CSV table of N, CA and C in Angstrom, one decimal:
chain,number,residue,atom,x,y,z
A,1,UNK,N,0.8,-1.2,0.0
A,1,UNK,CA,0.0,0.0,0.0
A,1,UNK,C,0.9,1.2,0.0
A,2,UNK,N,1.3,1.5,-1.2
A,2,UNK,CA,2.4,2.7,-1.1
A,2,UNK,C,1.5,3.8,-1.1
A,3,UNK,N,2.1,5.0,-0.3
A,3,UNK,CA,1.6,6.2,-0.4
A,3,UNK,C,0.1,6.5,0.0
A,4,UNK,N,-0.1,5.6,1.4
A,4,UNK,CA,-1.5,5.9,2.0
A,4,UNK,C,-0.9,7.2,2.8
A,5,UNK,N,-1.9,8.0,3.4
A,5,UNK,CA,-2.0,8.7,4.2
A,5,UNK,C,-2.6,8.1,5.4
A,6,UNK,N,-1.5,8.5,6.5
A,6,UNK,CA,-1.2,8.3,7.7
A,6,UNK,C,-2.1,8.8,8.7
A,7,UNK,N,-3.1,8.0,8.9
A,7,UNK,CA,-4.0,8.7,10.6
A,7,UNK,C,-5.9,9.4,10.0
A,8,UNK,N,-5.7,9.6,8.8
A,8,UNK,CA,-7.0,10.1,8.2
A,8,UNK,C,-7.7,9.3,7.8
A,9,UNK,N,-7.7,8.1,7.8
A,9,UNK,CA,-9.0,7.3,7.8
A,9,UNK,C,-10.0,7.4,6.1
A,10,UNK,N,-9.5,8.6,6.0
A,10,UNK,CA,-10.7,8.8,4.5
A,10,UNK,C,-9.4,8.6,3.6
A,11,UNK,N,-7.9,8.5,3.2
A,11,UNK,CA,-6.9,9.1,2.8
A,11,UNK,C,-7.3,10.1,1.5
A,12,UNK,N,-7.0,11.4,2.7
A,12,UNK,CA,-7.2,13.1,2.5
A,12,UNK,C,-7.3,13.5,4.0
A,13,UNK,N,-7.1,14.8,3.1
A,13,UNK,CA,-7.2,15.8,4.5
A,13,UNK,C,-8.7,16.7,4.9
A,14,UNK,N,-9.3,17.0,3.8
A,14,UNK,CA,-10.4,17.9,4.7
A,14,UNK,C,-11.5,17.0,4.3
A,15,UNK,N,-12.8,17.8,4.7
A,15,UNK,CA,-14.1,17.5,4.5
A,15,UNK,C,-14.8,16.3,5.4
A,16,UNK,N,-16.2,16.3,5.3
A,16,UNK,CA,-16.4,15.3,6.6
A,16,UNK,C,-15.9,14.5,7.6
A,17,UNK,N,-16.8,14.2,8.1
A,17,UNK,CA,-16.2,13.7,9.5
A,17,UNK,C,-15.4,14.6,10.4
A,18,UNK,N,-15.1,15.2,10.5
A,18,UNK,CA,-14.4,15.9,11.2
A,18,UNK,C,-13.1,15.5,11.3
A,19,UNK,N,-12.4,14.8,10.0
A,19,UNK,CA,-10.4,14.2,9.7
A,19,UNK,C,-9.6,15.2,10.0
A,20,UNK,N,-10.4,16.7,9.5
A,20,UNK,CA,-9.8,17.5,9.4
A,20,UNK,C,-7.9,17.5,8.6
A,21,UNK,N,-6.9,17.9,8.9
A,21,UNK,CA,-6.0,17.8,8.2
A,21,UNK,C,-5.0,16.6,9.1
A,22,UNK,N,-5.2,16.2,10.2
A,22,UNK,CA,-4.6,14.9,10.7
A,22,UNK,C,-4.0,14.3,9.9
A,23,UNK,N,-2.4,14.0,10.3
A,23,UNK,CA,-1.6,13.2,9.2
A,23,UNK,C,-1.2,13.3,7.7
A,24,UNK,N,-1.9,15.1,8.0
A,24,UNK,CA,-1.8,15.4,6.3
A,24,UNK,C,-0.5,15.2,5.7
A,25,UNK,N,0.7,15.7,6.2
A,25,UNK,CA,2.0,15.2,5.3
A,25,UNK,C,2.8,14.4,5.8
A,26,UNK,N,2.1,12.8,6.5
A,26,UNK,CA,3.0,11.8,6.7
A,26,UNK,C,2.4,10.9,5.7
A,27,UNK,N,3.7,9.9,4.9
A,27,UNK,CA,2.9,8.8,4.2
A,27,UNK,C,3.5,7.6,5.4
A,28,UNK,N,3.2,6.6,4.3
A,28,UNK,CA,3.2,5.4,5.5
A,28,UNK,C,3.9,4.6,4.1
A,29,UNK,N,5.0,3.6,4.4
A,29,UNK,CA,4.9,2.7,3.6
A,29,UNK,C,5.7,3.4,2.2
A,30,UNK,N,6.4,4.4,2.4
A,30,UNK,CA,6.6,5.2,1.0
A,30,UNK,C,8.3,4.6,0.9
A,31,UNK,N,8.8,4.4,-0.7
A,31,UNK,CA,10.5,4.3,-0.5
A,31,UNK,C,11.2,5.2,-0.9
A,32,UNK,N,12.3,5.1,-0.2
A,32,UNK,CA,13.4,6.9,-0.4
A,32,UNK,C,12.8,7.1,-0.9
A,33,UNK,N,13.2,8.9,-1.3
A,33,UNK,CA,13.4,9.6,-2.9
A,33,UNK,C,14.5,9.0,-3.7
A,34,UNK,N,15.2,8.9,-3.5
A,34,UNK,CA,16.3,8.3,-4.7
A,34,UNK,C,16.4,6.8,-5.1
A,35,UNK,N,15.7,6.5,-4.2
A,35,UNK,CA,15.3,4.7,-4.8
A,35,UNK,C,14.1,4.2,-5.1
A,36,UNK,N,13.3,4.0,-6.1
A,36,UNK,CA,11.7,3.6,-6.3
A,36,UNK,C,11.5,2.4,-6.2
A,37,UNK,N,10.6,1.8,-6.8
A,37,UNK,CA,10.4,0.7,-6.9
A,37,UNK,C,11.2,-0.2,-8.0
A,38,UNK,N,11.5,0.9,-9.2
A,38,UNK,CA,12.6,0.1,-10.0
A,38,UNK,C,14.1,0.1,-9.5
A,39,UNK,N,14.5,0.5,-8.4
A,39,UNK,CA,15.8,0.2,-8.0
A,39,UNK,C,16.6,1.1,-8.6
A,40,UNK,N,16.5,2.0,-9.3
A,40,UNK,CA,17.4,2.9,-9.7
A,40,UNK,C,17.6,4.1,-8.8
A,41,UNK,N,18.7,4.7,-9.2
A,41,UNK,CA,18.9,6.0,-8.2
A,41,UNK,C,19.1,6.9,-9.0
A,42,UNK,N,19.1,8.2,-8.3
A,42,UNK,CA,18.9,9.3,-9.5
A,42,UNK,C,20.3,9.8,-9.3
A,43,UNK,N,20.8,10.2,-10.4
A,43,UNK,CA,22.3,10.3,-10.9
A,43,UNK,C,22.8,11.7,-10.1
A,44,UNK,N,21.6,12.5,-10.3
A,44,UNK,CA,22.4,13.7,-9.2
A,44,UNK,C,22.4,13.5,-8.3
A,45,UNK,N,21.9,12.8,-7.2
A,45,UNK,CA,22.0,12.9,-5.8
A,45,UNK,C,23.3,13.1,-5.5
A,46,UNK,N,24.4,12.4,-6.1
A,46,UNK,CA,25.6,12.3,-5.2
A,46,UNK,C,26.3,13.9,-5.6
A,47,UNK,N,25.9,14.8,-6.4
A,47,UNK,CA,26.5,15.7,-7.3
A,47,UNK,C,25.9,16.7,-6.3
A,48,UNK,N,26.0,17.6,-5.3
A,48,UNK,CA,25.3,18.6,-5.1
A,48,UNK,C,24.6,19.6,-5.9
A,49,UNK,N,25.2,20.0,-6.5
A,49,UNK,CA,24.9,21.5,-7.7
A,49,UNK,C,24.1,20.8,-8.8
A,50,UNK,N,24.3,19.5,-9.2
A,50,UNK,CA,23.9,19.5,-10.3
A,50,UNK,C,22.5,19.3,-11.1
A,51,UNK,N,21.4,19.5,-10.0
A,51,UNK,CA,20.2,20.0,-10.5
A,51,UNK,C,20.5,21.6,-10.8
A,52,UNK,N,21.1,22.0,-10.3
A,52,UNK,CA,21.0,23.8,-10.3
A,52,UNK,C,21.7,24.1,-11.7
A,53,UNK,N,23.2,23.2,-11.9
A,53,UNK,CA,23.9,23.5,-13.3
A,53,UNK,C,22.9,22.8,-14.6
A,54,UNK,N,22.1,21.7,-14.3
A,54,UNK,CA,21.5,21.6,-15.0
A,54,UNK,C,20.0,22.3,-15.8
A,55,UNK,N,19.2,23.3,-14.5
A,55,UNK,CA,18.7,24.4,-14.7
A,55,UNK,C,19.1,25.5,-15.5
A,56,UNK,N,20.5,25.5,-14.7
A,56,UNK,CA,21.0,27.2,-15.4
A,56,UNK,C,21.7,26.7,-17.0
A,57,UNK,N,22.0,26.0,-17.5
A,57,UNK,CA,22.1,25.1,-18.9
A,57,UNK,C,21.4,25.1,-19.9
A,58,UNK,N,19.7,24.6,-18.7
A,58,UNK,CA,18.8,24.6,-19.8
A,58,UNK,C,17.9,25.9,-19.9
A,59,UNK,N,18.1,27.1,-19.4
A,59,UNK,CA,17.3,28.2,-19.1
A,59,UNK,C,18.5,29.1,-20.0
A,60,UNK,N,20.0,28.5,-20.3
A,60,UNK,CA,20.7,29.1,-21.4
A,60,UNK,C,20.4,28.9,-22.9
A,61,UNK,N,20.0,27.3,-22.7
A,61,UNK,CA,19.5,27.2,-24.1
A,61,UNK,C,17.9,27.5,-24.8
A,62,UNK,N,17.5,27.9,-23.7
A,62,UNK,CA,16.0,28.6,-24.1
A,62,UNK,C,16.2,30.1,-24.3
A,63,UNK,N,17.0,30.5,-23.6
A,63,UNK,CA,17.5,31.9,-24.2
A,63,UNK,C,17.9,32.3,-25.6
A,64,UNK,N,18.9,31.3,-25.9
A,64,UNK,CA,19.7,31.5,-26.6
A,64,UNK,C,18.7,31.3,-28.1
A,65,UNK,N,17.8,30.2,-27.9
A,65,UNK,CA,16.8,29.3,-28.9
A,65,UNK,C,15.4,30.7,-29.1
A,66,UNK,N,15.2,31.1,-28.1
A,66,UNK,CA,14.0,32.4,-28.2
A,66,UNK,C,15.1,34.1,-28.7
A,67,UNK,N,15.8,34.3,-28.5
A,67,UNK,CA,17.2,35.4,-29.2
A,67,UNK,C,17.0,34.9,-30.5
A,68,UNK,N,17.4,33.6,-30.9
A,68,UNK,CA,17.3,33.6,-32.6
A,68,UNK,C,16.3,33.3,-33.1
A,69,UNK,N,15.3,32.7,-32.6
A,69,UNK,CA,14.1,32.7,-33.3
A,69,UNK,C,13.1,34.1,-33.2
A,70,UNK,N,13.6,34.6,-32.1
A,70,UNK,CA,12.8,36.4,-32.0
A,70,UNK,C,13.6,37.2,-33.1
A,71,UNK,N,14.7,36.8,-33.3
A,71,UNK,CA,15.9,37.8,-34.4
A,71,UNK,C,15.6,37.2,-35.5
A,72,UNK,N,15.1,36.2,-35.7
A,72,UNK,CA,14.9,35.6,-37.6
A,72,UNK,C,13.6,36.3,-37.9
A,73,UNK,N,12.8,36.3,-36.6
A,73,UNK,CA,11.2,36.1,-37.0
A,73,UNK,C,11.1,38.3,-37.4
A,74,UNK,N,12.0,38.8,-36.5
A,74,UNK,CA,11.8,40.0,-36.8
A,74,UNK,C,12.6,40.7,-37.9
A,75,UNK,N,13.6,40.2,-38.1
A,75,UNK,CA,14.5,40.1,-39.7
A,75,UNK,C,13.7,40.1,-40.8
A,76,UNK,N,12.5,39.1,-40.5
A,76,UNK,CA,11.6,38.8,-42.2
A,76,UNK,C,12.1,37.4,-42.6
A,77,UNK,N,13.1,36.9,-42.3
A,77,UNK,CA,13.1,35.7,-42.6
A,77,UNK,C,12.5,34.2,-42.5
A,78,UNK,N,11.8,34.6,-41.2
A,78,UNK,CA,10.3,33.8,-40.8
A,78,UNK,C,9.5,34.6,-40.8
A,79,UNK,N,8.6,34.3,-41.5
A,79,UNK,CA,7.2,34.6,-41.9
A,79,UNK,C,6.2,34.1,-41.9
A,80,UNK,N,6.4,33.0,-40.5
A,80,UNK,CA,4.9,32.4,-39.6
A,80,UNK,C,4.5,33.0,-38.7
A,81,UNK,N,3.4,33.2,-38.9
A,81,UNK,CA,2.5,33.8,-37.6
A,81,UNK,C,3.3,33.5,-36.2
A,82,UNK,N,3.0,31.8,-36.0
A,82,UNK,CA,4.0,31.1,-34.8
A,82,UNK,C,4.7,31.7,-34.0
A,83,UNK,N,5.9,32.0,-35.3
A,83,UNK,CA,7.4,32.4,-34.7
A,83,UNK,C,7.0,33.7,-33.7
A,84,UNK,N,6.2,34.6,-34.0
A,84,UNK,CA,6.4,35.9,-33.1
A,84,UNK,C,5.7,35.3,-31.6
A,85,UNK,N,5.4,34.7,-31.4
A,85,UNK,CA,5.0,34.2,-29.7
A,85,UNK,C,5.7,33.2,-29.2
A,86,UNK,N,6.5,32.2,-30.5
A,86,UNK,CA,7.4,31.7,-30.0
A,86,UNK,C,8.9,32.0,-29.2
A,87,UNK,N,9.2,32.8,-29.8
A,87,UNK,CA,10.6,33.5,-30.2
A,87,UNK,C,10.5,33.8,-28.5
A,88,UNK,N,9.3,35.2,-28.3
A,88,UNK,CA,9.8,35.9,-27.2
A,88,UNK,C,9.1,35.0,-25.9
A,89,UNK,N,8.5,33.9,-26.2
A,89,UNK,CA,7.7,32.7,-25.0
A,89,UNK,C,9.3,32.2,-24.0
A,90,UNK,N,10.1,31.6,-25.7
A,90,UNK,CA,11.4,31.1,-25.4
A,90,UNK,C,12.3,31.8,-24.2
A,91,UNK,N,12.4,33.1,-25.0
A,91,UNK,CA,13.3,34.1,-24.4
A,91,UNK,C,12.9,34.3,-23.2
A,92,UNK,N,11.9,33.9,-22.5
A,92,UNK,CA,11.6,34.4,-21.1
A,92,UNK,C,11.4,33.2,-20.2
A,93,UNK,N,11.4,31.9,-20.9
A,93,UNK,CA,11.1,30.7,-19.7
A,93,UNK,C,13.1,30.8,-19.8
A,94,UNK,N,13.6,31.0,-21.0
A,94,UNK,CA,15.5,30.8,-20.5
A,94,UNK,C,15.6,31.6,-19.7
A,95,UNK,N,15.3,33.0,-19.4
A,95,UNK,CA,15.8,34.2,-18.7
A,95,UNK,C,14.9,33.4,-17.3
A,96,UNK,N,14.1,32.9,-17.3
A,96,UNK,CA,13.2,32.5,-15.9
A,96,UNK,C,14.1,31.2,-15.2
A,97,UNK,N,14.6,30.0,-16.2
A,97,UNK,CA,15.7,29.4,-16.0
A,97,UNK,C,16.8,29.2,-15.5
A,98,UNK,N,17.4,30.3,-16.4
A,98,UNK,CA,18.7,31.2,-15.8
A,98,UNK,C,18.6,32.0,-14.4
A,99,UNK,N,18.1,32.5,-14.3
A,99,UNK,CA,17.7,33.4,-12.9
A,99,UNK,C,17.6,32.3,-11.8
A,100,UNK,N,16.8,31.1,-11.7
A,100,UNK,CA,16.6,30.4,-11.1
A,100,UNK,C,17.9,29.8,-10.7
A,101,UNK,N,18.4,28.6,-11.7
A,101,UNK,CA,20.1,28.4,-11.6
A,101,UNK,C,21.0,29.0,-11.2
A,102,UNK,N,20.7,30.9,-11.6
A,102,UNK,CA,22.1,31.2,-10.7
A,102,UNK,C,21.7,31.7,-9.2
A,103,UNK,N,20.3,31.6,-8.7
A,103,UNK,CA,20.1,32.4,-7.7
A,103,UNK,C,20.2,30.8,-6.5
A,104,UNK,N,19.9,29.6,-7.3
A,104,UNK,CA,19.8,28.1,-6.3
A,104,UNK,C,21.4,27.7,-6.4
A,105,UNK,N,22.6,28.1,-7.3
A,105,UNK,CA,23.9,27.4,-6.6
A,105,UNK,C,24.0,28.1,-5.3
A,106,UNK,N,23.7,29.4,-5.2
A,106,UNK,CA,24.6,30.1,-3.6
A,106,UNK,C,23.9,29.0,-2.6
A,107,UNK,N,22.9,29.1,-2.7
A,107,UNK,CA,21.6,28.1,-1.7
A,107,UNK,C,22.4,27.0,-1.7
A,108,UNK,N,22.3,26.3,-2.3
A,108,UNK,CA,22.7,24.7,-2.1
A,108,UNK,C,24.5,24.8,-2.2
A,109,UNK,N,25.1,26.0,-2.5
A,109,UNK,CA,26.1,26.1,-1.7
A,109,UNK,C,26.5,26.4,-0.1
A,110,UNK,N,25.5,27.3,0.4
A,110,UNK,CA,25.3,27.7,1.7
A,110,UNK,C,24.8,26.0,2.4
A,111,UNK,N,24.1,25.2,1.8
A,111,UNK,CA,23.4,24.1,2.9
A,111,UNK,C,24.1,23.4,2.9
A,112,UNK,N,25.1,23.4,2.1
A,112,UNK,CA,26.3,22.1,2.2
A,112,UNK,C,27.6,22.9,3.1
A,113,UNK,N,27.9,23.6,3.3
A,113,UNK,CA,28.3,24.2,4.2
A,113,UNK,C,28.0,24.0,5.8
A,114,UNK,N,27.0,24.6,5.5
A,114,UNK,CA,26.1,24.5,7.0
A,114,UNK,C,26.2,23.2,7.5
A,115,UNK,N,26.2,22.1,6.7
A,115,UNK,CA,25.9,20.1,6.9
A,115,UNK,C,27.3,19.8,7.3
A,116,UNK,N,28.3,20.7,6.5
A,116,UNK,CA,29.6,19.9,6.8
A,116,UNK,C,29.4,20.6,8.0
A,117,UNK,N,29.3,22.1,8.5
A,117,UNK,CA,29.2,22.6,10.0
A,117,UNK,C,29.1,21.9,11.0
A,118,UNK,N,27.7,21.6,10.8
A,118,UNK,CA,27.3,20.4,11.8
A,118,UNK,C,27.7,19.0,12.0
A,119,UNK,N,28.2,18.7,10.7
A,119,UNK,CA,29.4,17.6,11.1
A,119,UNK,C,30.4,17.8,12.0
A,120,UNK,N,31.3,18.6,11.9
A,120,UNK,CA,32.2,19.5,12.6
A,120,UNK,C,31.4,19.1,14.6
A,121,UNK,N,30.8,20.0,14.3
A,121,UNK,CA,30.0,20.1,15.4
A,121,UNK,C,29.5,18.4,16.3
A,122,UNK,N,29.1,18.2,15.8
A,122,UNK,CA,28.5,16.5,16.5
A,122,UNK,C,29.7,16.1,16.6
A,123,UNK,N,30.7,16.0,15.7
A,123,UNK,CA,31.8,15.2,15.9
A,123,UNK,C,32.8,15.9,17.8
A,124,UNK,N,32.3,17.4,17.8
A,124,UNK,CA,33.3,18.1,18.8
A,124,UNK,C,32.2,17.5,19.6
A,125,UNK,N,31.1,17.6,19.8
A,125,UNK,CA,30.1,17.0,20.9
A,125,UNK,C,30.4,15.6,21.8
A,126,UNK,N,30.8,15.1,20.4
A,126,UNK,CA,30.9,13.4,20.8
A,126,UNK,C,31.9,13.8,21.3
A,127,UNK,N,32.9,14.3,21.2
A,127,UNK,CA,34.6,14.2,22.1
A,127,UNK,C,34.4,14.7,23.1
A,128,UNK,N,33.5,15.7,23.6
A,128,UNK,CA,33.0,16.4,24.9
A,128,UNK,C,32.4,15.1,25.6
A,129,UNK,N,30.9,14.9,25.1
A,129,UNK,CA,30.5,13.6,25.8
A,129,UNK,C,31.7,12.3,26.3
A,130,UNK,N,32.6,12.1,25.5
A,130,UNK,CA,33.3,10.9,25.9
A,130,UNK,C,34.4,11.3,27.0
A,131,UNK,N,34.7,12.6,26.9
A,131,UNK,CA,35.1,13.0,28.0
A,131,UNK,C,35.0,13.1,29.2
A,132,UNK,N,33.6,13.8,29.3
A,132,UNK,CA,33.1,14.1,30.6
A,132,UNK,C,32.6,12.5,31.3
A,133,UNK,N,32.3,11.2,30.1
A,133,UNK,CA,32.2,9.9,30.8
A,133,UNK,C,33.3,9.7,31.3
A,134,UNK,N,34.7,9.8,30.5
A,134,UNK,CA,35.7,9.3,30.9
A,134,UNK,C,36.4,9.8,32.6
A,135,UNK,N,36.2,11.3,32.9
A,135,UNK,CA,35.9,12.0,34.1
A,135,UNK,C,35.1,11.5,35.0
A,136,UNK,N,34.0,11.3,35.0
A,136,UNK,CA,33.1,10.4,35.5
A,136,UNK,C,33.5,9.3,36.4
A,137,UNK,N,33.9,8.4,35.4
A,137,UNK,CA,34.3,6.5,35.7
A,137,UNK,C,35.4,7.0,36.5
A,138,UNK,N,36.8,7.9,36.0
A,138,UNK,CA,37.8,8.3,36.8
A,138,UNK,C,37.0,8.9,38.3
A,139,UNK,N,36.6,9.7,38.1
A,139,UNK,CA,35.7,10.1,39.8
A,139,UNK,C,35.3,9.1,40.7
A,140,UNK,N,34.6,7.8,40.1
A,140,UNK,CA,34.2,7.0,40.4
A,140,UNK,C,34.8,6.1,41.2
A,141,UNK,N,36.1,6.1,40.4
A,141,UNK,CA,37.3,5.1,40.6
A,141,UNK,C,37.6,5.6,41.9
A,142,UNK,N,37.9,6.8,42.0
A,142,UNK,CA,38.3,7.7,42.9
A,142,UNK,C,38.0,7.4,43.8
A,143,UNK,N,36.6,7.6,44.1
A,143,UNK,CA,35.5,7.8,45.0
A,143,UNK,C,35.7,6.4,45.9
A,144,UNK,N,35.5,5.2,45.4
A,144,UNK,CA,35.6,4.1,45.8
A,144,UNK,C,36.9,3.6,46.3
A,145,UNK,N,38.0,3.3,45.7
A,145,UNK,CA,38.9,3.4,46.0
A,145,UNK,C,40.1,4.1,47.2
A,146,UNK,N,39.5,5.0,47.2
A,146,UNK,CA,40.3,6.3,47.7
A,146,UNK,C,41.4,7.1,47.6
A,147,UNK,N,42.0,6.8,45.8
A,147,UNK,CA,43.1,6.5,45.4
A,147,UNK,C,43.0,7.0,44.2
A,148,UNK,N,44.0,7.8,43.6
A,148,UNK,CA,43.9,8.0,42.4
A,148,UNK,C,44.2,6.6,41.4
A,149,UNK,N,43.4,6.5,40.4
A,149,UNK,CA,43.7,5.0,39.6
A,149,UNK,C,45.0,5.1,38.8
A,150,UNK,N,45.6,4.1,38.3
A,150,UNK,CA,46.7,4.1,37.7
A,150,UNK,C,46.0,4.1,36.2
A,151,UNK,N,46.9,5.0,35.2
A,151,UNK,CA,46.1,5.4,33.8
A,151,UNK,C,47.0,4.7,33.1
Protein backbone atom coordinates (compact mmCIF):
# COMPACT_ATOMS: atom_id res chain seq x y z
CA UNK A 1 0.00 0.00 0.00
CA UNK A 2 2.40 2.65 -1.09
CA UNK A 3 1.62 6.20 -0.44
CA UNK A 4 -1.51 5.92 2.03
CA UNK A 5 -1.96 8.75 4.17
CA UNK A 6 -1.22 8.29 7.70
CA UNK A 7 -4.00 8.66 10.59
CA UNK A 8 -6.95 10.06 8.23
CA UNK A 9 -8.97 7.32 7.82
CA UNK A 10 -10.71 8.76 4.52
CA UNK A 11 -6.94 9.08 2.78
CA UNK A 12 -7.22 13.09 2.54
CA UNK A 13 -7.17 15.81 4.49
CA UNK A 14 -10.38 17.89 4.65
CA UNK A 15 -14.15 17.47 4.53
CA UNK A 16 -16.37 15.34 6.59
CA UNK A 17 -16.21 13.71 9.51
CA UNK A 18 -14.42 15.88 11.22
CA UNK A 19 -10.38 14.18 9.73
CA UNK A 20 -9.77 17.47 9.43
CA UNK A 21 -6.00 17.78 8.21
CA UNK A 22 -4.56 14.85 10.75
CA UNK A 23 -1.64 13.19 9.17
CA UNK A 24 -1.81 15.40 6.28
CA UNK A 25 2.03 15.24 5.26
CA UNK A 26 2.95 11.84 6.73
CA UNK A 27 2.87 8.78 4.23
CA UNK A 28 3.18 5.44 5.47
CA UNK A 29 4.92 2.66 3.60
CA UNK A 30 6.65 5.21 0.98
CA UNK A 31 10.51 4.26 -0.46
CA UNK A 32 13.35 6.85 -0.35
CA UNK A 33 13.38 9.58 -2.88
CA UNK A 34 16.34 8.28 -4.75
CA UNK A 35 15.31 4.72 -4.79
CA UNK A 36 11.74 3.62 -6.35
CA UNK A 37 10.41 0.71 -6.93
CA UNK A 38 12.60 0.13 -9.96
CA UNK A 39 15.81 0.23 -8.04
CA UNK A 40 17.43 2.93 -9.70
CA UNK A 41 18.93 6.01 -8.16
CA UNK A 42 18.89 9.30 -9.51
CA UNK A 43 22.28 10.32 -10.88
CA UNK A 44 22.38 13.70 -9.18
CA UNK A 45 21.96 12.86 -5.81
CA UNK A 46 25.56 12.29 -5.24
CA UNK A 47 26.46 15.74 -7.28
CA UNK A 48 25.27 18.60 -5.08
CA UNK A 49 24.93 21.46 -7.65
CA UNK A 50 23.91 19.52 -10.27
CA UNK A 51 20.20 19.96 -10.46
CA UNK A 52 21.04 23.82 -10.26
CA UNK A 53 23.95 23.52 -13.25
CA UNK A 54 21.47 21.60 -15.02
CA UNK A 55 18.72 24.40 -14.67
CA UNK A 56 21.01 27.24 -15.44
CA UNK A 57 22.10 25.15 -18.93
CA UNK A 58 18.84 24.59 -19.81
CA UNK A 59 17.30 28.16 -19.08
CA UNK A 60 20.69 29.12 -21.38
CA UNK A 61 19.46 27.23 -24.08
CA UNK A 62 16.03 28.58 -24.09
CA UNK A 63 17.54 31.88 -24.19
CA UNK A 64 19.72 31.48 -26.59
CA UNK A 65 16.79 29.34 -28.87
CA UNK A 66 14.04 32.36 -28.16
CA UNK A 67 17.20 35.45 -29.24
CA UNK A 68 17.31 33.62 -32.62
CA UNK A 69 14.13 32.66 -33.35
CA UNK A 70 12.76 36.44 -32.04
CA UNK A 71 15.87 37.84 -34.38
CA UNK A 72 14.90 35.57 -37.57
CA UNK A 73 11.23 36.15 -36.98
CA UNK A 74 11.79 40.02 -36.82
CA UNK A 75 14.48 40.13 -39.67
CA UNK A 76 11.61 38.79 -42.19
CA UNK A 77 13.07 35.75 -42.58
CA UNK A 78 10.33 33.76 -40.76
CA UNK A 79 7.23 34.56 -41.94
CA UNK A 80 4.86 32.36 -39.57
CA UNK A 81 2.51 33.75 -37.65
CA UNK A 82 3.97 31.14 -34.81
CA UNK A 83 7.36 32.36 -34.67
CA UNK A 84 6.35 35.87 -33.06
CA UNK A 85 4.95 34.16 -29.69
CA UNK A 86 7.36 31.71 -30.03
CA UNK A 87 10.61 33.51 -30.20
CA UNK A 88 9.78 35.88 -27.17
CA UNK A 89 7.74 32.73 -25.01
CA UNK A 90 11.37 31.14 -25.38
CA UNK A 91 13.33 34.13 -24.38
CA UNK A 92 11.59 34.36 -21.06
CA UNK A 93 11.15 30.67 -19.75
CA UNK A 94 15.46 30.77 -20.54
CA UNK A 95 15.76 34.16 -18.68
CA UNK A 96 13.19 32.52 -15.85
CA UNK A 97 15.66 29.36 -16.04
CA UNK A 98 18.69 31.19 -15.78
CA UNK A 99 17.71 33.37 -12.89
CA UNK A 100 16.58 30.40 -11.12
CA UNK A 101 20.07 28.40 -11.57
CA UNK A 102 22.06 31.25 -10.67
CA UNK A 103 20.06 32.36 -7.65
CA UNK A 104 19.85 28.05 -6.27
CA UNK A 105 23.88 27.37 -6.56
CA UNK A 106 24.59 30.14 -3.61
CA UNK A 107 21.63 28.09 -1.74
CA UNK A 108 22.71 24.67 -2.05
CA UNK A 109 26.08 26.06 -1.65
CA UNK A 110 25.26 27.71 1.69
CA UNK A 111 23.39 24.06 2.89
CA UNK A 112 26.32 22.10 2.18
CA UNK A 113 28.31 24.16 4.21
CA UNK A 114 26.11 24.49 7.00
CA UNK A 115 25.92 20.09 6.87
CA UNK A 116 29.61 19.90 6.80
CA UNK A 117 29.21 22.55 9.96
CA UNK A 118 27.32 20.37 11.78
CA UNK A 119 29.36 17.63 11.05
CA UNK A 120 32.17 19.53 12.60
CA UNK A 121 29.98 20.06 15.37
CA UNK A 122 28.52 16.46 16.47
CA UNK A 123 31.84 15.20 15.91
CA UNK A 124 33.34 18.12 18.82
CA UNK A 125 30.08 17.02 20.94
CA UNK A 126 30.93 13.39 20.80
CA UNK A 127 34.56 14.18 22.08
CA UNK A 128 32.96 16.41 24.86
CA UNK A 129 30.48 13.65 25.82
CA UNK A 130 33.32 10.91 25.88
CA UNK A 131 35.13 13.01 27.97
CA UNK A 132 33.08 14.14 30.65
CA UNK A 133 32.17 9.95 30.82
CA UNK A 134 35.67 9.34 30.92
CA UNK A 135 35.89 12.01 34.08
CA UNK A 136 33.09 10.36 35.49
CA UNK A 137 34.31 6.50 35.69
CA UNK A 138 37.84 8.25 36.77
CA UNK A 139 35.72 10.10 39.84
CA UNK A 140 34.21 7.05 40.43
CA UNK A 141 37.31 5.07 40.61
CA UNK A 142 38.26 7.73 42.93
CA UNK A 143 35.49 7.77 44.95
CA UNK A 144 35.57 4.14 45.78
CA UNK A 145 38.89 3.43 46.03
CA UNK A 146 40.29 6.33 47.73
CA UNK A 147 43.08 6.53 45.35
CA UNK A 148 43.89 7.96 42.40
CA UNK A 149 43.67 4.99 39.57
CA UNK A 150 46.73 4.13 37.69
CA UNK A 151 46.08 5.42 33.84
Amino acid sequence: MHGTWAGTGNGGGGGGGGGGLRGFAKLTNRPPPNQQQTGCRDPCAEIPLCRAIVTLILGGLLLIAGIVITALHYSGQLQDEDTGTVGPVLLCLGFVFCLLGIVWIPILRRKEARRQGTDFYEAQAERVRLEAARQKELAETERLHGRHPIV
